[in-house]
Amino acid sequence: MNMDQPSNASDLIDKLEKLHLRGQLRSFRYPSNIEREFFLDLIARGEKELLQQENEDLTILLQRVRSILSPIRKLPNELLLECLMHYLDYGSIYMCGGIPRLACRLCLVCHHFQDLILSCKPIWSSISAEISRFSNVDLENLDEVEDDIHGEEADEKALHMVEPVLPKLLQRSASHPLKVDIYVDSRTPGRLLSKTPIFKLLNSHKSPWKSLCITCEAHITADVLRGICRAMKDIEELEIRYGWLSYSH
């Protein structure tokens, strides 16, 4: 069977009309108003057919994408959350840079992802904080951090937003053991680091600490440890880094 052969009378009429249109357009005779309206209608009909075909192609493509993603939708919550945890862990979780940029953005995928991420205590119990001259940034809650991160300068600023968002992080971590990573900027002005508000918030949290890693200059180590002495009694693992050197206990 010839594929070019019209399948019904309507297709035959349509084909003849298009042939008539080609013939008229190739002639040197100026068309009348009736013929012009007729030709414009044929052109519009052809454009409509193209749009319908594109819409059908997009529908098929969307169905194929959904069929590819359907296994993810069928995954048990435990397995899906494990996949998300590996993604976050691979991206290096920093509570002031990584979590708003990774976990909070995963929450935007769909309501299901959002419910899983917000209910996962291990995500919010891995806390990284940098103590520096930028430590006292005035933000009210974690939700504002994502809106405030734009551009390279804001990325630098976002690394120091742990103090205002820390209560929300601790609230979401609930009683899950904390994994705390603290970096003290060597350019921090001389002051009692043990009085840093971050330490007060961490000490007031009731859950035990699984691990603590401190990166700082050797001469301020004692002051930093005094700031978190209350929480250290329940700690399972302690690591202190001086530049490239590391001491674990």
PDB file of C-alpha atoms in Angstrom:
ATOM      1  CA  MET A   1       0.000   0.000   0.000  1.00  0.00           C
ATOM      2  CA  ASN A   2       1.282   3.412  -0.975  1.00  0.00           C
ATOM      3  CA  MET A   3       1.744   5.506   2.206  1.00  0.00           C
ATOM      4  CA  ASP A   4       1.020   8.708   0.222  1.00  0.00           C
ATOM      5  CA  GLN A   5      -2.467   7.513  -0.742  1.00  0.00           C
ATOM      6  CA  PRO A   6      -5.241   9.376   1.142  1.00  0.00           C
ATOM      7  CA  SER A   7      -7.080   7.172   3.617  1.00  0.00           C
ATOM      8  CA  ASN A   8     -10.521   8.756   3.173  1.00  0.00           C
ATOM      9  CA  ALA A   9     -12.505  11.360   1.228  1.00  0.00           C
ATOM     10  CA  SER A  10     -11.593  14.137   3.663  1.00  0.00           C
ATOM     11  CA  ASP A  11      -7.880  13.513   3.171  1.00  0.00           C
ATOM     12  CA  LEU A  12      -8.392  13.440  -0.598  1.00  0.00           C
ATOM     13  CA  ILE A  13     -10.178  16.789  -0.581  1.00  0.00           C
ATOM     14  CA  ASP A  14      -7.498  18.238   1.677  1.00  0.00           C
ATOM     15  CA  LYS A  15      -4.757  17.027  -0.650  1.00  0.00           C
ATOM     16  CA  LEU A  16      -6.499  18.494  -3.702  1.00  0.00           C
ATOM     17  CA  GLU A  17      -6.929  21.831  -1.941  1.00  0.00           C
ATOM     18  CA  LYS A  18      -3.223  21.974  -1.149  1.00  0.00           C
ATOM     19  CA  LEU A  19      -2.342  21.110  -4.742  1.00  0.00           C
ATOM     20  CA  HIS A  20      -4.685  23.891  -5.878  1.00  0.00           C
ATOM     21  CA  LEU A  21      -2.971  26.271  -3.452  1.00  0.00           C
ATOM     22  CA  ARG A  22       0.473  25.408  -4.821  1.00  0.00           C
ATOM     23  CA  GLY A  23      -0.746  25.926  -8.360  1.00  0.00           C
ATOM     24  CA  GLN A  24      -2.278  29.309  -7.604  1.00  0.00           C
ATOM     25  CA  LEU A  25       0.809  30.513  -5.717  1.00  0.00           C
ATOM     26  CA  ARG A  26       3.034  29.559  -8.661  1.00  0.00           C
ATOM     27  CA  SER A  27       0.865  31.446 -11.162  1.00  0.00           C
ATOM     28  CA  PHE A  28       1.317  35.107 -12.034  1.00  0.00           C
ATOM     29  CA  ARG A  29      -2.358  35.938 -11.551  1.00  0.00           C
ATOM     30  CA  TYR A  30      -3.191  38.092  -8.536  1.00  0.00           C
ATOM     31  CA  PRO A  31      -5.778  36.197  -6.446  1.00  0.00           C
ATOM     32  CA  SER A  32      -9.180  37.654  -5.709  1.00  0.00           C
ATOM     33  CA  ASN A  33     -10.284  38.449  -2.162  1.00  0.00           C
ATOM     34  CA  ILE A  34     -12.239  35.193  -1.960  1.00  0.00           C
ATOM     35  CA  GLU A  35      -9.247  33.198  -3.185  1.00  0.00           C
ATOM     36  CA  ARG A  36      -6.941  35.027  -0.762  1.00  0.00           C
ATOM     37  CA  GLU A  37      -9.208  34.202   2.173  1.00  0.00           C
ATOM     38  CA  PHE A  38      -9.330  30.619   0.972  1.00  0.00           C
ATOM     39  CA  PHE A  39      -5.526  30.413   0.750  1.00  0.00           C
ATOM     40  CA  LEU A  40      -5.058  31.992   4.186  1.00  0.00           C
ATOM     41  CA  ASP A  41      -7.478  29.458   5.619  1.00  0.00           C
ATOM     42  CA  LEU A  42      -5.467  26.626   4.076  1.00  0.00           C
ATOM     43  CA  ILE A  43      -2.213  28.023   5.495  1.00  0.00           C
ATOM     44  CA  ALA A  44      -3.771  28.425   8.946  1.00  0.00           C
ATOM     45  CA  ARG A  45      -5.088  24.876   8.751  1.00  0.00           C
ATOM     46  CA  GLY A  46      -1.594  23.617   7.942  1.00  0.00           C
ATOM     47  CA  GLU A  47      -0.092  25.521  10.875  1.00  0.00           C
ATOM     48  CA  LYS A  48      -2.781  24.090  13.134  1.00  0.00           C
ATOM     49  CA  GLU A  49      -1.912  20.585  11.964  1.00  0.00           C
ATOM     50  CA  LEU A  50       1.758  21.208  12.752  1.00  0.00           C
ATOM     51  CA  LEU A  51       0.883  22.437  16.249  1.00  0.00           C
ATOM     52  CA  GLN A  52      -1.315  19.405  16.832  1.00  0.00           C
ATOM     53  CA  GLN A  53       1.499  17.116  15.707  1.00  0.00           C
ATOM     54  CA  GLU A  54       3.985  18.871  18.020  1.00  0.00           C
ATOM     55  CA  ASN A  55       1.519  18.546  20.885  1.00  0.00           C
ATOM     56  CA  GLU A  56       1.143  14.822  20.209  1.00  0.00           C
ATOM     57  CA  ASP A  57       4.935  14.405  20.105  1.00  0.00           C
ATOM     58  CA  LEU A  58       5.323  16.264  23.413  1.00  0.00           C
ATOM     59  CA  THR A  59       2.600  14.121  24.979  1.00  0.00           C
ATOM     60  CA  ILE A  60       4.421  10.962  23.911  1.00  0.00           C
ATOM     61  CA  LEU A  61       7.717  12.341  25.236  1.00  0.00           C
ATOM     62  CA  LEU A  62       6.098  13.226  28.564  1.00  0.00           C
ATOM     63  CA  GLN A  63       4.671   9.727  28.851  1.00  0.00           C
ATOM     64  CA  ARG A  64       8.123   8.254  28.220  1.00  0.00           C
ATOM     65  CA  VAL A  65       9.695  10.483  30.891  1.00  0.00           C
ATOM     66  CA  ARG A  66       7.005   9.478  33.371  1.00  0.00           C
ATOM     67  CA  SER A  67       7.590   5.820  32.576  1.00  0.00           C
ATOM     68  CA  ILE A  68      11.307   6.325  33.296  1.00  0.00           C
ATOM     69  CA  LEU A  69      10.567   8.060  36.609  1.00  0.00           C
ATOM     70  CA  SER A  70       7.828   5.678  37.662  1.00  0.00           C
ATOM     71  CA  PRO A  71      10.260   3.275  39.408  1.00  0.00           C
ATOM     72  CA  ILE A  72      11.308   6.156  41.707  1.00  0.00           C
ATOM     73  CA  ARG A  73       7.688   6.757  42.609  1.00  0.00           C
ATOM     74  CA  LYS A  74       7.277   3.097  43.489  1.00  0.00           C
ATOM     75  CA  LEU A  75      10.357   2.953  45.726  1.00  0.00           C
ATOM     76  CA  PRO A  76       9.663   2.411  49.437  1.00  0.00           C
ATOM     77  CA  ASN A  77      10.223   5.539  51.506  1.00  0.00           C
ATOM     78  CA  GLU A  78      13.153   3.944  53.337  1.00  0.00           C
ATOM     79  CA  LEU A  79      15.015   3.155  50.109  1.00  0.00           C
ATOM     80  CA  LEU A  80      14.252   6.532  48.518  1.00  0.00           C
ATOM     81  CA  LEU A  81      15.439   8.339  51.634  1.00  0.00           C
ATOM     82  CA  GLU A  82      18.636   6.288  51.593  1.00  0.00           C
ATOM     83  CA  CYS A  83      19.269   7.450  48.007  1.00  0.00           C
ATOM     84  CA  LEU A  84      18.666  11.069  48.990  1.00  0.00           C
ATOM     85  CA  MET A  85      20.996  10.703  51.971  1.00  0.00           C
ATOM     86  CA  HIS A  86      23.785   9.426  49.727  1.00  0.00           C
ATOM     87  CA  TYR A  87      23.271  12.404  47.418  1.00  0.00           C
ATOM     88  CA  LEU A  88      23.456  14.870  50.305  1.00  0.00           C
ATOM     89  CA  ASP A  89      26.468  13.151  51.807  1.00  0.00           C
ATOM     90  CA  TYR A  90      28.263  13.191  48.445  1.00  0.00           C
ATOM     91  CA  GLY A  91      27.595  16.916  48.163  1.00  0.00           C
ATOM     92  CA  SER A  92      29.240  17.651  51.539  1.00  0.00           C
ATOM     93  CA  ILE A  93      26.626  18.768  54.040  1.00  0.00           C
ATOM     94  CA  TYR A  94      27.272  22.245  55.383  1.00  0.00           C
ATOM     95  CA  MET A  95      24.310  23.453  57.337  1.00  0.00           C
ATOM     96  CA  CYS A  96      24.677  27.067  56.213  1.00  0.00           C
ATOM     97  CA  GLY A  97      25.639  26.435  52.624  1.00  0.00           C
ATOM     98  CA  GLY A  98      24.928  22.849  51.668  1.00  0.00           C
ATOM     99  CA  ILE A  99      21.647  22.167  53.418  1.00  0.00           C
ATOM    100  CA  PRO A 100      19.803  25.190  52.010  1.00  0.00           C
ATOM    101  CA  ARG A 101      21.408  24.481  48.651  1.00  0.00           C
ATOM    102  CA  LEU A 102      20.895  20.713  48.634  1.00  0.00           C
ATOM    103  CA  ALA A 103      18.297  19.476  51.123  1.00  0.00           C
ATOM    104  CA  CYS A 104      15.998  22.476  50.791  1.00  0.00           C
ATOM    105  CA  ARG A 105      16.206  22.305  47.029  1.00  0.00           C
ATOM    106  CA  LEU A 106      15.338  18.627  47.129  1.00  0.00           C
ATOM    107  CA  CYS A 107      12.250  19.700  49.058  1.00  0.00           C
ATOM    108  CA  LEU A 108      11.187  21.659  45.969  1.00  0.00           C
ATOM    109  CA  VAL A 109      11.001  18.531  43.793  1.00  0.00           C
ATOM    110  CA  CYS A 110       7.611  17.476  45.136  1.00  0.00           C
ATOM    111  CA  HIS A 111       5.611  17.236  48.349  1.00  0.00           C
ATOM    112  CA  HIS A 112       6.723  13.636  48.812  1.00  0.00           C
ATOM    113  CA  PHE A 113      10.416  14.588  48.739  1.00  0.00           C
ATOM    114  CA  GLN A 114       9.706  17.489  51.073  1.00  0.00           C
ATOM    115  CA  ASP A 115       7.985  15.278  53.635  1.00  0.00           C
ATOM    116  CA  LEU A 116      10.838  12.758  53.533  1.00  0.00           C
ATOM    117  CA  ILE A 117      13.618  15.351  53.824  1.00  0.00           C
ATOM    118  CA  LEU A 118      12.004  17.320  56.645  1.00  0.00           C
ATOM    119  CA  SER A 119      11.262  14.155  58.606  1.00  0.00           C
ATOM    120  CA  CYS A 120      14.806  12.768  58.275  1.00  0.00           C
ATOM    121  CA  LYS A 121      16.543  13.566  61.557  1.00  0.00           C
ATOM    122  CA  PRO A 122      20.074  12.484  60.456  1.00  0.00           C
ATOM    123  CA  ILE A 123      20.106  15.172  57.750  1.00  0.00           C
ATOM    124  CA  TRP A 124      19.435  17.985  60.189  1.00  0.00           C
ATOM    125  CA  SER A 125      21.670  16.585  62.931  1.00  0.00           C
ATOM    126  CA  SER A 126      24.862  16.933  60.828  1.00  0.00           C
ATOM    127  CA  ILE A 127      25.856  20.498  61.656  1.00  0.00           C
ATOM    128  CA  SER A 128      28.809  22.442  60.281  1.00  0.00           C
ATOM    129  CA  ALA A 129      29.578  25.886  61.671  1.00  0.00           C
ATOM    130  CA  GLU A 130      32.248  28.457  60.940  1.00  0.00           C
ATOM    131  CA  ILE A 131      33.087  30.935  63.680  1.00  0.00           C
ATOM    132  CA  SER A 132      34.394  34.171  62.250  1.00  0.00           C
ATOM    133  CA  ARG A 133      33.797  37.876  62.224  1.00  0.00           C
ATOM    134  CA  PHE A 134      30.640  37.214  60.155  1.00  0.00           C
ATOM    135  CA  SER A 135      29.092  34.877  62.724  1.00  0.00           C
ATOM    136  CA  ASN A 136      26.325  37.203  63.917  1.00  0.00           C
ATOM    137  CA  VAL A 137      24.086  37.404  60.862  1.00  0.00           C
ATOM    138  CA  ASP A 138      20.531  38.397  61.744  1.00  0.00           C
ATOM    139  CA  LEU A 139      18.077  35.964  60.148  1.00  0.00           C
ATOM    140  CA  GLU A 140      14.925  34.680  61.725  1.00  0.00           C
ATOM    141  CA  ASN A 141      14.649  31.140  60.436  1.00  0.00           C
ATOM    142  CA  LEU A 142      15.984  28.502  58.109  1.00  0.00           C
ATOM    143  CA  ASP A 143      13.445  29.236  55.372  1.00  0.00           C
ATOM    144  CA  GLU A 144      14.996  32.669  54.773  1.00  0.00           C
ATOM    145  CA  VAL A 145      18.462  31.259  54.124  1.00  0.00           C
ATOM    146  CA  GLU A 146      17.514  29.790  50.759  1.00  0.00           C
ATOM    147  CA  ASP A 147      16.010  33.102  49.633  1.00  0.00           C
ATOM    148  CA  ASP A 148      19.112  34.995  50.761  1.00  0.00           C
ATOM    149  CA  ILE A 149      21.650  32.924  48.816  1.00  0.00           C
ATOM    150  CA  HIS A 150      22.330  34.556  45.440  1.00  0.00           C
ATOM    151  CA  GLY A 151      25.693  35.131  43.779  1.00  0.00           C
ATOM    152  CA  GLU A 152      29.252  34.489  44.912  1.00  0.00           C
ATOM    153  CA  GLU A 153      29.296  37.146  47.629  1.00  0.00           C
ATOM    154  CA  ALA A 154      26.121  35.723  49.132  1.00  0.00           C
ATOM    155  CA  ASP A 155      27.629  32.225  48.963  1.00  0.00           C
ATOM    156  CA  GLU A 156      30.524  33.471  51.074  1.00  0.00           C
ATOM    157  CA  LYS A 157      28.112  35.130  53.464  1.00  0.00           C
ATOM    158  CA  ALA A 158      25.918  32.023  53.647  1.00  0.00           C
ATOM    159  CA  LEU A 159      28.741  30.023  55.215  1.00  0.00           C
ATOM    160  CA  HIS A 160      28.331  32.080  58.371  1.00  0.00           C
ATOM    161  CA  MET A 161      24.586  31.843  58.866  1.00  0.00           C
ATOM    162  CA  VAL A 162      24.625  28.978  61.341  1.00  0.00           C
ATOM    163  CA  GLU A 163      23.697  30.950  64.460  1.00  0.00           C
ATOM    164  CA  PRO A 164      20.271  32.218  63.342  1.00  0.00           C
ATOM    165  CA  VAL A 165      19.226  28.916  61.727  1.00  0.00           C
ATOM    166  CA  LEU A 166      20.711  26.616  64.364  1.00  0.00           C
ATOM    167  CA  PRO A 167      17.575  26.489  66.588  1.00  0.00           C
ATOM    168  CA  LYS A 168      15.520  25.304  63.608  1.00  0.00           C
ATOM    169  CA  LEU A 169      18.142  22.685  62.723  1.00  0.00           C
ATOM    170  CA  LEU A 170      18.276  21.388  66.288  1.00  0.00           C
ATOM    171  CA  GLN A 171      14.492  21.277  66.401  1.00  0.00           C
ATOM    172  CA  ARG A 172      14.360  19.176  63.239  1.00  0.00           C
ATOM    173  CA  SER A 173      17.133  16.866  64.436  1.00  0.00           C
ATOM    174  CA  ALA A 174      15.054  16.128  67.578  1.00  0.00           C
ATOM    175  CA  SER A 175      16.827  13.540  69.747  1.00  0.00           C
ATOM    176  CA  HIS A 176      19.071  12.154  67.008  1.00  0.00           C
ATOM    177  CA  PRO A 177      22.800  12.216  67.980  1.00  0.00           C
ATOM    178  CA  LEU A 178      24.578  15.256  66.577  1.00  0.00           C
ATOM    179  CA  LYS A 179      27.561  15.250  64.246  1.00  0.00           C
ATOM    180  CA  VAL A 180      29.167  18.666  64.704  1.00  0.00           C
ATOM    181  CA  ASP A 181      31.978  20.152  62.623  1.00  0.00           C
ATOM    182  CA  ILE A 182      33.323  23.525  63.824  1.00  0.00           C
ATOM    183  CA  TYR A 183      35.851  25.630  61.936  1.00  0.00           C
ATOM    184  CA  VAL A 184      37.342  28.681  63.660  1.00  0.00           C
ATOM    185  CA  ASP A 185      38.649  31.324  61.273  1.00  0.00           C
ATOM    186  CA  SER A 186      42.190  32.335  62.246  1.00  0.00           C
ATOM    187  CA  ARG A 187      41.283  35.932  61.323  1.00  0.00           C
ATOM    188  CA  THR A 188      38.651  36.051  64.056  1.00  0.00           C
ATOM    189  CA  PRO A 189      39.224  39.144  66.245  1.00  0.00           C
ATOM    190  CA  GLY A 190      40.584  38.455  69.702  1.00  0.00           C
ATOM    191  CA  ARG A 191      37.700  37.589  72.034  1.00  0.00           C
ATOM    192  CA  LEU A 192      36.549  34.750  74.225  1.00  0.00           C
ATOM    193  CA  LEU A 193      35.402  32.175  71.693  1.00  0.00           C
ATOM    194  CA  SER A 194      33.831  30.139  74.481  1.00  0.00           C
ATOM    195  CA  LYS A 195      31.210  32.898  74.759  1.00  0.00           C
ATOM    196  CA  THR A 196      30.123  32.503  71.141  1.00  0.00           C
ATOM    197  CA  PRO A 197      26.292  32.171  71.005  1.00  0.00           C
ATOM    198  CA  ILE A 198      26.627  29.079  68.809  1.00  0.00           C
ATOM    199  CA  PHE A 199      28.146  27.154  71.712  1.00  0.00           C
ATOM    200  CA  LYS A 200      25.338  28.204  74.024  1.00  0.00           C
ATOM    201  CA  LEU A 201      22.761  26.853  71.583  1.00  0.00           C
ATOM    202  CA  LEU A 202      24.636  23.584  71.129  1.00  0.00           C
ATOM    203  CA  ASN A 203      25.114  23.088  74.873  1.00  0.00           C
ATOM    204  CA  SER A 204      21.417  23.630  75.552  1.00  0.00           C
ATOM    205  CA  HIS A 205      20.397  20.868  73.133  1.00  0.00           C
ATOM    206  CA  LYS A 206      19.511  17.689  75.022  1.00  0.00           C
ATOM    207  CA  SER A 207      20.460  14.978  72.541  1.00  0.00           C
ATOM    208  CA  PRO A 208      23.888  13.259  72.774  1.00  0.00           C
ATOM    209  CA  TRP A 209      26.720  14.010  70.380  1.00  0.00           C
ATOM    210  CA  LYS A 210      27.961  11.286  68.082  1.00  0.00           C
ATOM    211  CA  SER A 211      31.046  13.165  66.916  1.00  0.00           C
ATOM    212  CA  LEU A 212      32.771  16.531  67.130  1.00  0.00           C
ATOM    213  CA  CYS A 213      35.449  17.829  64.777  1.00  0.00           C
ATOM    214  CA  ILE A 214      37.193  21.133  65.548  1.00  0.00           C
ATOM    215  CA  THR A 215      39.516  22.912  63.121  1.00  0.00           C
ATOM    216  CA  CYS A 216      41.379  25.845  64.645  1.00  0.00           C
ATOM    217  CA  GLU A 217      44.768  27.259  65.609  1.00  0.00           C
ATOM    218  CA  ALA A 218      46.501  25.468  68.475  1.00  0.00           C
ATOM    219  CA  HIS A 219      46.588  28.481  70.811  1.00  0.00           C
ATOM    220  CA  ILE A 220      42.773  28.859  70.864  1.00  0.00           C
ATOM    221  CA  THR A 221      41.875  25.173  71.220  1.00  0.00           C
ATOM    222  CA  ALA A 222      41.370  25.337  74.988  1.00  0.00           C
ATOM    223  CA  ASP A 223      39.044  28.325  74.682  1.00  0.00           C
ATOM    224  CA  VAL A 224      36.966  26.568  72.019  1.00  0.00           C
ATOM    225  CA  LEU A 225      36.696  23.403  74.113  1.00  0.00           C
ATOM    226  CA  ARG A 226      35.534  25.435  77.107  1.00  0.00           C
ATOM    227  CA  GLY A 227      32.652  26.675  74.990  1.00  0.00           C
ATOM    228  CA  ILE A 228      31.273  23.173  74.462  1.00  0.00           C
ATOM    229  CA  CYS A 229      32.389  21.471  77.662  1.00  0.00           C
ATOM    230  CA  ARG A 230      28.815  20.637  78.715  1.00  0.00           C
ATOM    231  CA  ALA A 231      28.090  18.655  75.590  1.00  0.00           C
ATOM    232  CA  MET A 232      31.437  16.830  75.489  1.00  0.00           C
ATOM    233  CA  LYS A 233      30.581  14.457  78.338  1.00  0.00           C
ATOM    234  CA  ASP A 234      28.309  12.448  76.017  1.00  0.00           C
ATOM    235  CA  ILE A 235      30.481  12.615  72.924  1.00  0.00           C
ATOM    236  CA  GLU A 236      31.501   9.375  71.191  1.00  0.00           C
ATOM    237  CA  GLU A 237      34.236  10.694  68.897  1.00  0.00           C
ATOM    238  CA  LEU A 238      36.422  13.807  69.105  1.00  0.00           C
ATOM    239  CA  GLU A 239      38.761  15.073  66.386  1.00  0.00           C
ATOM    240  CA  ILE A 240      40.902  18.226  66.599  1.00  0.00           C
ATOM    241  CA  ARG A 241      42.644  19.567  63.525  1.00  0.00           C
ATOM    242  CA  TYR A 242      45.525  22.052  63.480  1.00  0.00           C
ATOM    243  CA  GLY A 243      45.924  22.974  59.838  1.00  0.00           C
ATOM    244  CA  TRP A 244      46.849  19.690  58.151  1.00  0.00           C
ATOM    245  CA  LEU A 245      47.408  17.861  61.444  1.00  0.00           C
ATOM    246  CA  SER A 246      44.618  15.818  62.994  1.00  0.00           C
ATOM    247  CA  TYR A 247      44.234  14.281  66.467  1.00  0.00           C
ATOM    248  CA  SER A 248      41.381  11.853  67.152  1.00  0.00           C
ATOM    249  CA  HIS A 249      40.104  10.290  70.328  1.00  0.00           C
TER     250      HIS A 249
END
